[in-house]
PDB file of C-alpha atoms in Angstrom:
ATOM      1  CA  UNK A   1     -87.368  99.968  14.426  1.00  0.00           C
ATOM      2  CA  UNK A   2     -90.938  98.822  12.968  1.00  0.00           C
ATOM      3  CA  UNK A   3     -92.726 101.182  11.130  1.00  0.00           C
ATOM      4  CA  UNK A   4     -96.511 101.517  12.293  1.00  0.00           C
ATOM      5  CA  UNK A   5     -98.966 100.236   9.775  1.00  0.00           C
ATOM      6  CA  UNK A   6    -101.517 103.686   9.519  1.00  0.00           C
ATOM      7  CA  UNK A   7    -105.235 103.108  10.093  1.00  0.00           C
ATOM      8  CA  UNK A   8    -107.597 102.545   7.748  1.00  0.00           C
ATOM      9  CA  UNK A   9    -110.626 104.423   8.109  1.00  0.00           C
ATOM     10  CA  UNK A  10    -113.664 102.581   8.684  1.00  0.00           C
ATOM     11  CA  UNK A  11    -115.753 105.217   6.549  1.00  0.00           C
ATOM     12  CA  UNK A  12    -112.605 106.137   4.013  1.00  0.00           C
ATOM     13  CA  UNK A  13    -112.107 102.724   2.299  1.00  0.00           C
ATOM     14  CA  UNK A  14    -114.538 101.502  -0.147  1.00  0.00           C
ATOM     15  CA  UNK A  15    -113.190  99.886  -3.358  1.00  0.00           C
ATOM     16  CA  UNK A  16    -113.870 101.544  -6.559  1.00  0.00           C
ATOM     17  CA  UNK A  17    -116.557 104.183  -5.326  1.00  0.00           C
ATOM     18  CA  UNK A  18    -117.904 101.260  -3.817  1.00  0.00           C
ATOM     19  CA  UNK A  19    -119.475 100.823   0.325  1.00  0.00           C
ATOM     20  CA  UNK A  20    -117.216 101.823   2.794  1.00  0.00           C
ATOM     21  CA  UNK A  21    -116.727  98.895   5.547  1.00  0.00           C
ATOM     22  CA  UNK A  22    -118.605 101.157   8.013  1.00  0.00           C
ATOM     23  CA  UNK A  23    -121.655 101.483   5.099  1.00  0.00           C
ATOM     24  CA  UNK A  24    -121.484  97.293   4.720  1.00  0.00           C
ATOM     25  CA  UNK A  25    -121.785  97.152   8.979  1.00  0.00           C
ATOM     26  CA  UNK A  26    -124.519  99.430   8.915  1.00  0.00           C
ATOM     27  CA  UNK A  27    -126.514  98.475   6.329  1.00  0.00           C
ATOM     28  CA  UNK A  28    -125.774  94.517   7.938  1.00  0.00           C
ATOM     29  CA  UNK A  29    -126.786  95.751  10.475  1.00  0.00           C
ATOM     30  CA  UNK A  30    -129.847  98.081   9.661  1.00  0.00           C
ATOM     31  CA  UNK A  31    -131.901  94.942   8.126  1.00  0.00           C
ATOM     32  CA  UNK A  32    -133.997  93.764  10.788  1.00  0.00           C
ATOM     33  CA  UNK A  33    -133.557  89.995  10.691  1.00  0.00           C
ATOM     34  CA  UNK A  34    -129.294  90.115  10.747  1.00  0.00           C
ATOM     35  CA  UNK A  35    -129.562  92.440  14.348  1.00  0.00           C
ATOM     36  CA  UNK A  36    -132.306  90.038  15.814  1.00  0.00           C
ATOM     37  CA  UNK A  37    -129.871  87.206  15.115  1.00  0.00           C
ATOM     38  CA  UNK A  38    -126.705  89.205  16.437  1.00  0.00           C
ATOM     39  CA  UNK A  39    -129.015  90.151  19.626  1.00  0.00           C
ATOM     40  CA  UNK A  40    -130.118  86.775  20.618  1.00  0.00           C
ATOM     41  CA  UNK A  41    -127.024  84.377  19.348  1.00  0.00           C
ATOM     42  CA  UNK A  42    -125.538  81.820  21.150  1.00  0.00           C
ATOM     43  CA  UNK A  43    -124.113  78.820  20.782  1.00  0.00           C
ATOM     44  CA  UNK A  44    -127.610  76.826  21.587  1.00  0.00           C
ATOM     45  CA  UNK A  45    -129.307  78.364  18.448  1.00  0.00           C
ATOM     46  CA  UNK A  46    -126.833  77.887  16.293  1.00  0.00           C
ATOM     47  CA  UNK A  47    -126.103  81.017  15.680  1.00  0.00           C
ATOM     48  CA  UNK A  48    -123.018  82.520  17.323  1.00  0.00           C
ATOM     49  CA  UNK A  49    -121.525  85.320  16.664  1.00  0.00           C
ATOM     50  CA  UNK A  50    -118.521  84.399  15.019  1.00  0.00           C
ATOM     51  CA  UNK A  51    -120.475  82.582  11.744  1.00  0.00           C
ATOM     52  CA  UNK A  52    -122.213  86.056  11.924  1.00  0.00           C
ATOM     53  CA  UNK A  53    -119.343  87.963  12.307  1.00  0.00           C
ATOM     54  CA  UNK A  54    -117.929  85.690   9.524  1.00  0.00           C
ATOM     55  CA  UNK A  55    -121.354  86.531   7.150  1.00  0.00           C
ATOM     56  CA  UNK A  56    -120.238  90.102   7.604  1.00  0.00           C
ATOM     57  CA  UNK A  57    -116.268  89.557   6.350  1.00  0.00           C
ATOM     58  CA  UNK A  58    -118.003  87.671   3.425  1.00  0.00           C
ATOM     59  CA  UNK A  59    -120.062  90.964   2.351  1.00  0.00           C
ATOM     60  CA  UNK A  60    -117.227  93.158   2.823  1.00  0.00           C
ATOM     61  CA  UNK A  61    -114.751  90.346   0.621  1.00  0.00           C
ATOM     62  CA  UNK A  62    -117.820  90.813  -2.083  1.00  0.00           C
ATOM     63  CA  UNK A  63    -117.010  94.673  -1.932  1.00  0.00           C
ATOM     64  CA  UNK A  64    -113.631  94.631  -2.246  1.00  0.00           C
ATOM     65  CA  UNK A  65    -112.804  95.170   1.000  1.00  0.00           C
ATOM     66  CA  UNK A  66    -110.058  92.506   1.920  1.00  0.00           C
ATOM     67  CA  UNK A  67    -108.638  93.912   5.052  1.00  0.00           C
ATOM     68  CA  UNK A  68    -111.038  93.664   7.871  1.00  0.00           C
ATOM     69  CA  UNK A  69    -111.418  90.852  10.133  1.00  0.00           C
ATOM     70  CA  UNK A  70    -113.757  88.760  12.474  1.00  0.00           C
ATOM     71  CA  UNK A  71    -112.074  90.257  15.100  1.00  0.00           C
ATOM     72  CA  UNK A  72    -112.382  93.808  13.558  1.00  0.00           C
ATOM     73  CA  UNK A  73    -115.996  93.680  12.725  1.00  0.00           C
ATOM     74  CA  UNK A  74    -116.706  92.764  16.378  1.00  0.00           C
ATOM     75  CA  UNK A  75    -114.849  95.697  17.880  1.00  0.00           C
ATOM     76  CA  UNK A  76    -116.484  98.204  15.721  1.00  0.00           C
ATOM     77  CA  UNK A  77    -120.034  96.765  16.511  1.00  0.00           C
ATOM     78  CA  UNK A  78    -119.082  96.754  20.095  1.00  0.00           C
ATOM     79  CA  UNK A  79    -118.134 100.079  19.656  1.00  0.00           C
ATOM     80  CA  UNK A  80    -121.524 101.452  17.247  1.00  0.00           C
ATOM     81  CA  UNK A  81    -123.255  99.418  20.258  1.00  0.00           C
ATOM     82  CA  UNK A  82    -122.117 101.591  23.344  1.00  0.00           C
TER      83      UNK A  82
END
């Protein structure tokens, strides 16, 4: 039998008293420009989601924060979103 992996808290794992991954989304987030482009991307502007998505792993790699996917990030701003 496979142990389950436990969560890791969105707002309980920053690196060295670093951001938290849920402090790097917001504050992604929060600036202006970077939710204008996640609003209105699409593949015909060149901006899709997933390079943003992937601009958004990159800040939380400069962090520390190693473990949080693409796939992740989009959940969780799906999720801030509803």
């Amino acid at each position: 039998m496979r142990s389950k992996k436990k969560p890791i808290f969105w707002d309980r794992d920053a690196v060295k008293e670093g951001k938290s991954s849920l402090q790097v989304v917001f504050d992604w987030l929060s600036t202006e420009m970077n939710y204008n482009k996640w609003r209105v991307s699409d593949r015909n502007n060149g901006s899709t989601k997933e390079s943003l998505l992937k601009e958004i792993v990159s800040e939380l790699k400069a962090v520390g924060i190693e473990h949080r996917t693409t796939g992740d990030v989009r959940e969780k701003i799906s999720a801030i979103e509803r």
